[in-house]
Amino acid sequence: MTLDWEAMVLVGRVARAHGNRGRVIVNPDSDFVQDRFRPGNTLYIRHGDRVERMSIRDVRFHQHRPIVAFDEVATMTEAEQLASAELRVPMDTLERLPAGVFYHHELTGCRVETVEGAVVGTVSGVEGDGGVNRLVVDAHTGEVLVPLVDEICVQIDLAAAVITIDPPEGLLDLNPPPRRRTGTCRGT
């Protein structure tokens, strides 16, 4: 079976090795961390042109981050080689979400426009950690964060890849200084 890496969904990144028995600490990129990082689940990493299967043997959590033991990793040296590796899953393994709830990867790339039809920019990501998520929009004026709430994001049309917003006065004028973003993927 050949897996298309680009068609897979990011669920986390290996932060670093942990201990001397081949465990790794993962920075999750998922709203369903407990479900996604469960013993017996399969994740995938990429080595060069190869996509490799990684089976979770054991996991424990520390400060909401999984510390994972993979069947394929036995030593600290092997775990150290995974630092910064992306962990992905095939898109068809994602569960169906209720109406009005979206995976972050579905929103990334959507054009954002106001109810008046003015183009704001393109969603480059979604950030948040359990509270209100925010669309990260690359606008001509710089990065704009738009709260992902019904009162502001009045329509999300995935088929057309358009998110229509009704921003409160001044929202689009706020451009936070550039910073490193971390976020979660809804449901991945």
Backbone as a ProteinNet text record, in pm:
[ID]
protein_1_A
[PRIMARY]
MTLDWEAMVLVGRVARAHGNRGRVIVNPDSDFVQDRFRPGNTLYIRHGDRVERMSIRDVRFHQHRPIVAFDEVATMTEAEQLASAELRVPMDTLERLPAGVFYHHELTGCRVETVEGAVVGTVSGVEGDGGVNRLVVDAHTGEVLVPLVDEICVQIDLAAAVITIDPPEGLLDLNPPPRRRTGTCRGT
[TERTIARY]
84.8	0	89.2	64.7	139.2	55.7	116.2	45.6	93.9	0.7	33.4	49.4	172.7	204.9	128.3	120.5	55.1	-95.1	-152.7	-297.3	-329.4	-226.1	-247.5	-261.3	-315.1	-344.6	-246.6	-190.8	-98.3	-173.7	-120.1	-180.9	-83.3	42.7	140.3	281.6	374	515.8	594.5	696.2	782.7	866.3	858.2	936.6	1080.1	1091.9	1226.2	1213.9	1329.3	1333.9	1305.8	1256	1228.2	1280.6	1377	1432.9	1524.9	1560.3	1655.5	1595.6	1463.3	1397.2	1321.5	1355.4	1296	1163.9	1126.4	1002.1	1026.6	919.8	927.7	814.8	841.9	738.7	681.5	550	481.8	410.2	425.1	343.7	221.2	106.8	-10.1	-67.3	-123.7	-191.2	-331.8	-403.3	-531.3	-617.3	-745.6	-838.8	-875.9	-844.1	-880.3	-754	-672	-539.7	-551.3	-640.6	-655.5	-695.6	-777.7	-820.9	-714.5	-652.6	-554.6	-428.8	-384.1	-260.8	-296	-346.7	-391	-312.4	-274.3	-204	-282.5	-209.8	-271.2	-297.3	-301.9	-323.3	-198.3	-219.2	-110.6	-96.8	26.5	60.9	165.6	191.7	288.8	389	513.6	619.3	680.7	755.4	821.4	972	1037.9	1184.3	1222.1	1271.9	1304.3	1179.6	1181.7	1066.3	972.9	1010.2	931.7	838.5	715.9	621.1	619.7	649.1	662	554.8	506.4	403.7	468.2	403.2	449.6	330.9	346.6	239.6	264.8	164.4	177.6	167.3	274.8	278.8	226	264.6	228.1	228.1	148.7	145.7	106.7	165.2	120.9	123.4	57.1	44.7	108.3	174.7	232.4	203.1	128.9	89.7	27.2	-66.5	-145.9	-65.3	59.7	140	162.9	140.7	165.4	315.2	352.9	487	465	513.9	476.1	591.9	558.3	650.1	594.6	675.6	636.8	698.3	627.3	681.5	812.3	824.7	938.9	1060.9	1049.4	1158.4	1195.1	1319.8	1359.6	1464.5	1538.3	1649.2	1635.9	1711.4	1713.4	1768.4	1867.4	1925.7	1821	1742.7	1635.7	1531.3	1498.7	1400.9	1454.4	1581.6	1642.1	1634.1	1640.5	1633.5	1493.9	1395.2	1258.3	1228.2	1320.3	1296	1252.2	1146.2	1085.2	1005.3	997.5	921.2	772.3	706	561.3	497.2	388.1	308.9	177.2	144.3	22.9	-60.8	-186.6	-279.3	-349.4	-392.5	-470.2	-601.7	-641.4	-763.5	-886.6	-888.3	-1006.7	-1019	-921.5	-932.5	-999.2	-1024.1	-1088.6	-1236.8	-1287.2	-1428.8	-1512.5	-1633.7	-1727.7	-1765.4	-1766.2	-1800.3	-1945.6	-2006.8	-2143.6	-2148.9	-2267.1	-2286.6	-2239.4	-2170.4	-2123	-1991	-1931.3	-1800.3	-1705.4	-1585	-1492.7	-1354.7	-1287.2	-1146.5	-1066.5	-960.2	-878.4	-823.1	-782.5	-727.4	-831.7	-959.6	-1064.7	-1075.3	-1042	-1053.6	-929.4	-814.4	-690.3	-698.4	-665.6	-672.9	-800.9	-899.9	-1024.6	-1002.9	-1073	-1072.5	-1167.4	-1125.8	-1209	-1254.7	-1385.6	-1440.2	-1547.2	-1569.7	-1670.6	-1809.1	-1912.3	-2049.8	-2076.5	-1995.7	-2008.5	-1935.7	-1860.4	-1790.5	-1644.5	-1591.3	-1450.4	-1363.2	-1261.7	-1172.3	-1074.9	-1067.6	-978.2	-844.5	-848.1	-726.3	-756.1	-652.5	-662.3	-623.4	-699	-669.3	-540.7	-441.9	-315.7	-307.8	-400.7	-402.9	-512.7	-526.9	-623.6	-547	-562.6	-493.4	-591.7	-552.6	-635.5	-605.4	-639.3	-606.4	-720.4	-836	-949.4	-1048.9	-1005.7	-1097.7	-1154.7	-1158.6	-1205.7	-1090.6	-1115.8	-1017	-1019.3	-908.2	-897	-847	-906.5	-854.3	-733.1	-624.4	-506.6	-519.7	-543	-570	-452.8	-396.7	-293.2	-365	-362.3	-428.7	-322.7	-364.5	-268.9	-204.5	-268.1	-213.1	-127.2	-117.7	-44.4	-135.7	-89	-166.7	-278.6	-398.2	-514.7	-571	-601.4	-664.6	-813.7	-893.2	-1038.7	-1097.5	-1165.7	-1227.4	-1323.9	-1311.6	-1393.9	-1521.1	-1609.7	-1737.3	-1848	-1965.9	-2078.8	-2113	-2094.7	-2130.3	-2040.8	-1919.1	-1825.6	-1814.8	-1796	-1788.2	-1930.5	-1999.6	-2142.6	-2174.3	-2077.4	-2100.5	-1967	-1965.6	-1848.2	-1895.1	-1846.4	-1883.7	-1759.4	-1745	-1626.6	-1622.1	-1737.9	-1740.5	-1682.2	-1711.7	-1659.3	-1528.1	-1488.3	-1366.4	-1371.5	-1488.3	-1508	-1566.5	-1508.5	-1561.6	-1604.8	-1732.3	-1786	-1790.5	-1732.1	-1726.5	-1799.8	-1850.5	-1910.5	-1829.8	-1713.3	-1621.5	-1668.5	-1647.4	-1677.5	-1579.3	-1619.9	-1537.6	-1397.9	-1297.4	-1158.2	-1089.6	-1164	-1101.2	-997.8	-1031.1	-940.6	-821.5	-824.8	-712.6	-609.3	-642.7	-550.7	-455	-329.1	-226.9	-126.9	-134.8	-39.1	101.3	202.8	339	363.8	451.6	480.6	530	483.4	526.3	510.3	570.7	559.1	420.3	352.8	217.8	219	136.5	107.9	-42.9	-93	-237.4	-276.2	-404.8	-454.6	-541.7	-547.2	-638.9	-763.2	-872.1	-998.8	-1016.5	-1015.7	-1052.8	-948.8	-835.9	-739.9	-653.2
-118	0	124.1	214.3	339.2	449	521.9	629.4	762.7	852.1	985.9	1077.9	1111.9	1194.5	1325.5	1389.4	1519.9	1511.1	1393.7	1376.9	1335.2	1318.8	1279.6	1404.2	1385.8	1495.7	1493.3	1609.1	1624.6	1610.3	1525.4	1510.3	1544.6	1566.2	1604.1	1605	1654	1656.2	1602.9	1525.6	1475.5	1592.5	1619.4	1727.6	1681.3	1566.6	1516.5	1377.5	1313.4	1184.4	1205.7	1100.8	1107.7	980.1	994.2	878.9	798.6	679.4	599.5	471	465.2	344.5	367.9	472.8	494	567.5	629.5	708.1	847.4	909.1	1046.4	1129.6	1257.9	1353.1	1413.1	1418.9	1468.5	1598.9	1695.6	1817.1	1787.1	1760.8	1720.2	1835.4	1799.4	1894	1838.3	1812.8	1744.5	1787.8	1797.4	1824.5	1696.3	1581.7	1453.5	1376.2	1437.7	1383.2	1245.6	1229.5	1101	989.6	1021.3	920.6	894.3	998.3	985	913.1	943.5	884.4	776.7	666.8	555.1	430.7	347	223.3	144.4	95	20.7	105.4	237.6	324.6	330.2	363.9	374.7	519	566.5	698	675	778.2	765.3	879.4	847.6	948.2	933.6	1035.2	1029.6	1033.8	939	934.5	946.5	1064.2	1082.6	1067.6	972	947.3	840.3	779	669.2	717.5	667.3	690	561.6	576.3	458.6	456.4	338.6	313.3	307.5	369.4	367.5	325.4	214.9	163	204	263.1	307.3	185.6	157.6	46.4	89.5	210.8	259.3	411.5	471.7	618.1	659.2	767.1	834.3	982.9	1060.9	1203.5	1284.5	1390.2	1484.5	1625.3	1702.8	1838.7	1841.7	1752.3	1743	1698.4	1658.2	1608.9	1459.1	1383.5	1239.5	1208.2	1113.3	1054.6	914.3	891.7	774.3	676.5	548.2	439.8	373.2	369.4	303.2	164.1	69.2	-65.4	-61.1	32.8	38.1	110.7	165.8	243.8	182.1	135.7	65	138	230.7	293.4	445.3	506.2	651.2	710.6	646.5	694.3	695	589.4	583.9	692	713.9	817.2	955.9	980.8	1111.1	1141.7	1040.1	1060.4	1102.6	1087.2	1127.9	1273.8	1341.6	1480.6	1564	1639.8	1728.7	1655.9	1523.9	1449.8	1478.4	1496	1511.1	1373.9	1366.9	1246	1270.9	1183.7	1202.7	1075.9	1093.9	982.3	1000.9	890.4	903.7	976.9	1058.3	1137.3	1049.7	930.7	845.6	783.9	806.9	758.8	860.6	979.8	1083.1	1052.9	1076.9	1053.6	1166.6	1133.9	1234.3	1327.5	1456.6	1556.1	1600.1	1650.1	1699.8	1824.2	1853.9	1972.5	2097	2184.6	2309.3	2298.6	2178.8	2158.2	2115	2172.5	2150.3	2111.3	2028.7	2001.9	2124.5	2151	2268.6	2261.2	2143.5	2133.4	2166.1	2152.2	2187.7	2339.7	2413.9	2559.3	2625.6	2559.1	2614.4	2621.1	2736.8	2759.2	2827.8	2838.5	2906.2	3056.8	3116.8	3262.8	3320.2	3428	3495.2	3626.6	3648.7	3774.7	3824.2	3955.4	4014.6	3994.8	4019.4	4007.1	4104.8	4211.2	4307.2	4260.4	4150.4	4095.9	4136.3	4211.5	4250.9	4132.3	4102.7	3992.3	4035.2	3955.1	3982.6	3913.7	3788.7	3711.7	3563.5	3483.6	3338.4	3279.2	3178.6	3112.2	3031.4	3064.2	2989.8	2887.7	2896.7	2800.8	2834	2748.6	2769.1	2745.2	2836.6	2819.3	2828.2	2773.7	2773.3	2648.9	2652.9	2540.5	2502.9	2487.2	2444.8	2555	2680.3	2792.4	2825	2952.1	2994.3	2978.3	2905.5	2894.3	3021.1	3046.1	3163.8	3123.8	3182.8	3167.4	3257.3	3205.2	3285.6	3320	3447.8	3491.6	3574.3	3532.6	3610.8	3715.6	3838.8	3950.3	4040.3	4128.8	4219.5	4314.1	4330.9	4418.9	4343.2	4212	4128	4020.7	3953.3	3845.9	3901.9	3846.6	3886.2	3761.2	3771.7	3662	3689.9	3595.6	3610.3	3502.1	3541.2	3440.3	3351.9	3222.8	3125.8	3101.5	3202.7	3198.2	3234.2	3180.1	3199.8	3346.7	3430.5	3572	3645.4	3595.9	3660.1	3580.8	3451.4	3364.6	3319.6	3399.2	3377.9	3268.5	3234.8	3127	3063.6	2930.3	2855.1	2761.3	2787.2	2708.8	2634.2	2508.8	2431.7	2399.7	2378.1	2346.2	2461	2584	2700.8	2749.7	2691.4	2731.7	2880	2922.3	3062.1	3067.8	3154.4	3182.5	3327.7	3351.3	3486.8	3532.6	3651.6	3703.4	3836.9	3863.4	3991.1	4044	4104.2	4141.9	4264.4	4263.9	4385.4	4494.9	4617.7	4731.7	4720.9	4738	4738.3	4603.4	4492.4	4360.1	4343.6	4386.2	4365.7	4460.4	4559.2	4652.1	4602.8	4496	4441.8	4344.6	4373	4283.5	4255.4	4137.8	4107.3	4095.5	4117.7	4101.5	3956.3	3931.4	3793.4	3713.6	3588.3	3500.5	3357.3	3269.7	3128	3082	3016.3	2968.4	2819.4	2779.7	2638.4	2626.1	2520.5	2506.1	2360.3	2334.4	2200.2	2181.2	2059	2026.6	1969.6	2016	1968.3	1824.5	1739.8	1602.8	1514.5	1560.9	1472.5	1406.5
0	0	0	-93.4	-100.6	-37.6	54.8	122.4	69.7	39.6	-7.6	112.6	145.4	261.4	258.6	144	133.2	155.3	135.1	156.1	299	380.9	520.1	607.4	727.2	818.1	935.6	964.9	1076.9	1208.6	1299.7	1431.7	1544.3	1510.2	1611.9	1556.5	1639	1603.8	1722.2	1692	1797.8	1848.5	1977.3	2036.6	2061.1	2129.2	2161.6	2222.1	2236.9	2304.7	2453.1	2518.1	2661.6	2726.9	2814	2882.6	2792.8	2837.9	2762.1	2705.7	2696.4	2645.5	2515.5	2443.8	2313.1	2310.5	2418.4	2420.2	2361.7	2315.1	2264.2	2323.7	2340.5	2381.3	2253.7	2246.6	2126.7	2158.3	2070.2	2074.7	1988.7	2050.4	1972.7	1891.2	1779.4	1692.3	1668.2	1777.5	1772.9	1890.9	1869.1	1977.9	2051.5	1992.9	2050.7	2088	2170	2203.1	2267.5	2362.8	2432.6	2335.9	2237.2	2140	2034.4	1986.4	1878.1	1924.1	2046.1	2097.8	2201	2150.8	2233.9	2192.7	2290.7	2254.2	2149.4	2050.8	1940.9	1817.7	1832.9	1717.2	1630.9	1504.6	1408.3	1362.3	1363.2	1309.3	1201.5	1121.2	1013.5	1020	985.1	973.3	835	794.8	664.4	684.9	621.8	616.5	469.6	428.7	286.9	202.8	110.1	22.4	76.7	188.9	245.2	354.8	353.2	462	543.3	673.2	758.6	866.7	892.3	993	1130.9	1230	1368.6	1455.3	1527.3	1612.4	1757	1818.3	1957.3	2048.9	2121.8	2216.2	2352.7	2393	2525.2	2521.2	2608	2615.4	2756.7	2799.5	2921.5	2890.7	2973.3	2946.6	3058	3017.5	3112.6	3060.7	3137.8	3099.6	2960.3	2937.4	2814.8	2693.1	2713.4	2601.5	2618.4	2509.9	2518.9	2517.7	2600	2597.2	2542.7	2421.5	2343.6	2328.5	2340.7	2306.6	2181.1	2075.9	1950.9	1945.8	1886.3	1867	1788.9	1696.1	1604.7	1662.4	1781.9	1841.7	1976.1	1986.7	2109.1	2191.3	2129.7	2201.8	2203.3	2293.8	2300.7	2170.5	2112.2	1986.7	1875.4	1865.7	1765	1791.4	1918.2	1954.1	1920.7	1946.7	1915.5	1766.7	1681.6	1536.6	1491.4	1577.4	1543.6	1579.7	1647.2	1688.4	1568.6	1586.3	1485.8	1378.4	1384	1283.1	1297.7	1184.8	1184.2	1196.9	1271.1	1284.3	1212.9	1120	1040.2	1037.9	994.8	975.8	841.8	779.4	655.4	681.9	588.4	603.2	627.7	567.8	583.8	723.2	810.9	949.4	1041.3	989.4	1070.5	1086.2	1205	1229.7	1172.8	1139.1	1088	1202.8	1174.5	1275.6	1258.5	1363.8	1351.8	1261.7	1212.9	1128.5	1202.8	1131.6	1190.2	1263.4	1266	1327.6	1217.3	1216.8	1106.6	1156.4	1079.2	1104.5	1061.3	1132.3	1099.6	958.3	914.3	779.5	672.3	703.8	608.4	591.9	698.3	694.8	635.3	651.2	598.5	446.1	392.7	248.8	203.8	292.5	255.2	243.2	149.1	134.1	238.8	302.6	401.8	341.6	348.3	299.2	395.4	390.4	478.1	417.9	497.9	448.6	334.4	327.2	217.1	92	100.7	-15.2	-27.7	67.1	61.9	101.8	20.4	49.9	159.4	265.2	377.4	355.1	313.8	292.1	290.3	318.3	313.4	448.4	492.2	619	603.2	685.8	682.1	794.8	888.6	998.1	1096.2	1195.4	1302.9	1432	1527.4	1655.2	1769.1	1879.4	1998.8	2078.9	2205.2	2291.2	2383.7	2327.2	2407.4	2434.5	2427	2442.7	2305.7	2274.1	2142.9	2043.3	1936	1830.1	1746.1	1679.3	1594.3	1457.2	1354.7	1219	1206.6	1155.1	1124.7	977.2	948.8	812.4	761.3	648.9	583.2	498.5	548	480.9	416.9	330.5	267.1	368.2	482.1	586.4	687	671.5	765.8	821	922.9	983.9	1070.1	1052.2	1130.6	1196.7	1325.2	1397.2	1407.3	1360.4	1360	1450.1	1557.7	1645	1566.1	1585.9	1514.9	1595.9	1593	1663.7	1565.9	1589.8	1498.9	1476.3	1579.8	1567.9	1468.6	1446.6	1353.5	1224.2	1233.3	1114.6	1083.5	1005.2	985.6	884.6	796	700.7	663.8	666.9	624.3	513.8	392.4	275.8	228.2	275	238.2	89.7	28.8	-114.4	-197.2	-158.9	-229.3	-169.3	-55.9	17.5	53.4	108.4	146.9	287.7	369.2	501.8	502.1	530.5	534	678.2	702.3	839.3	848.8	968	1002	1120.8	1090.8	1199.5	1276	1408.1	1483.8	1442.6	1463.6	1424.5	1485.6	1401.8	1445	1441.3	1430.1	1433.1	1321.9	1202.1	1090	1092.3	1180.9	1193.9	1294.3	1365.9	1466.2	1399.2	1404.8	1351.3	1461.3	1521.3	1627.6	1569.7	1651	1600.8	1562.5	1465.1	1426.3	1546.2	1555.4	1662.7	1617	1690.9	1660.8	1701	1610.1	1637.5	1665	1757.8	1778.1	1782.6	1735.3	1736.4	1736.3	1729.7	1728.8	1607.4	1563.8	1456.7	1518	1471	1524.8	1486	1583.5	1561.9	1498.1	1467.9	1403.8	1504.7
[MASK]
++++++++++++++++++++++++++++++++++++++++++++++++++++++++++++++++++++++++++++++++++++++++++++++++++++++++++++++++++++++++++++++++++++++++++++++++++++++++++++++++++++++++++++++++++++++++++++

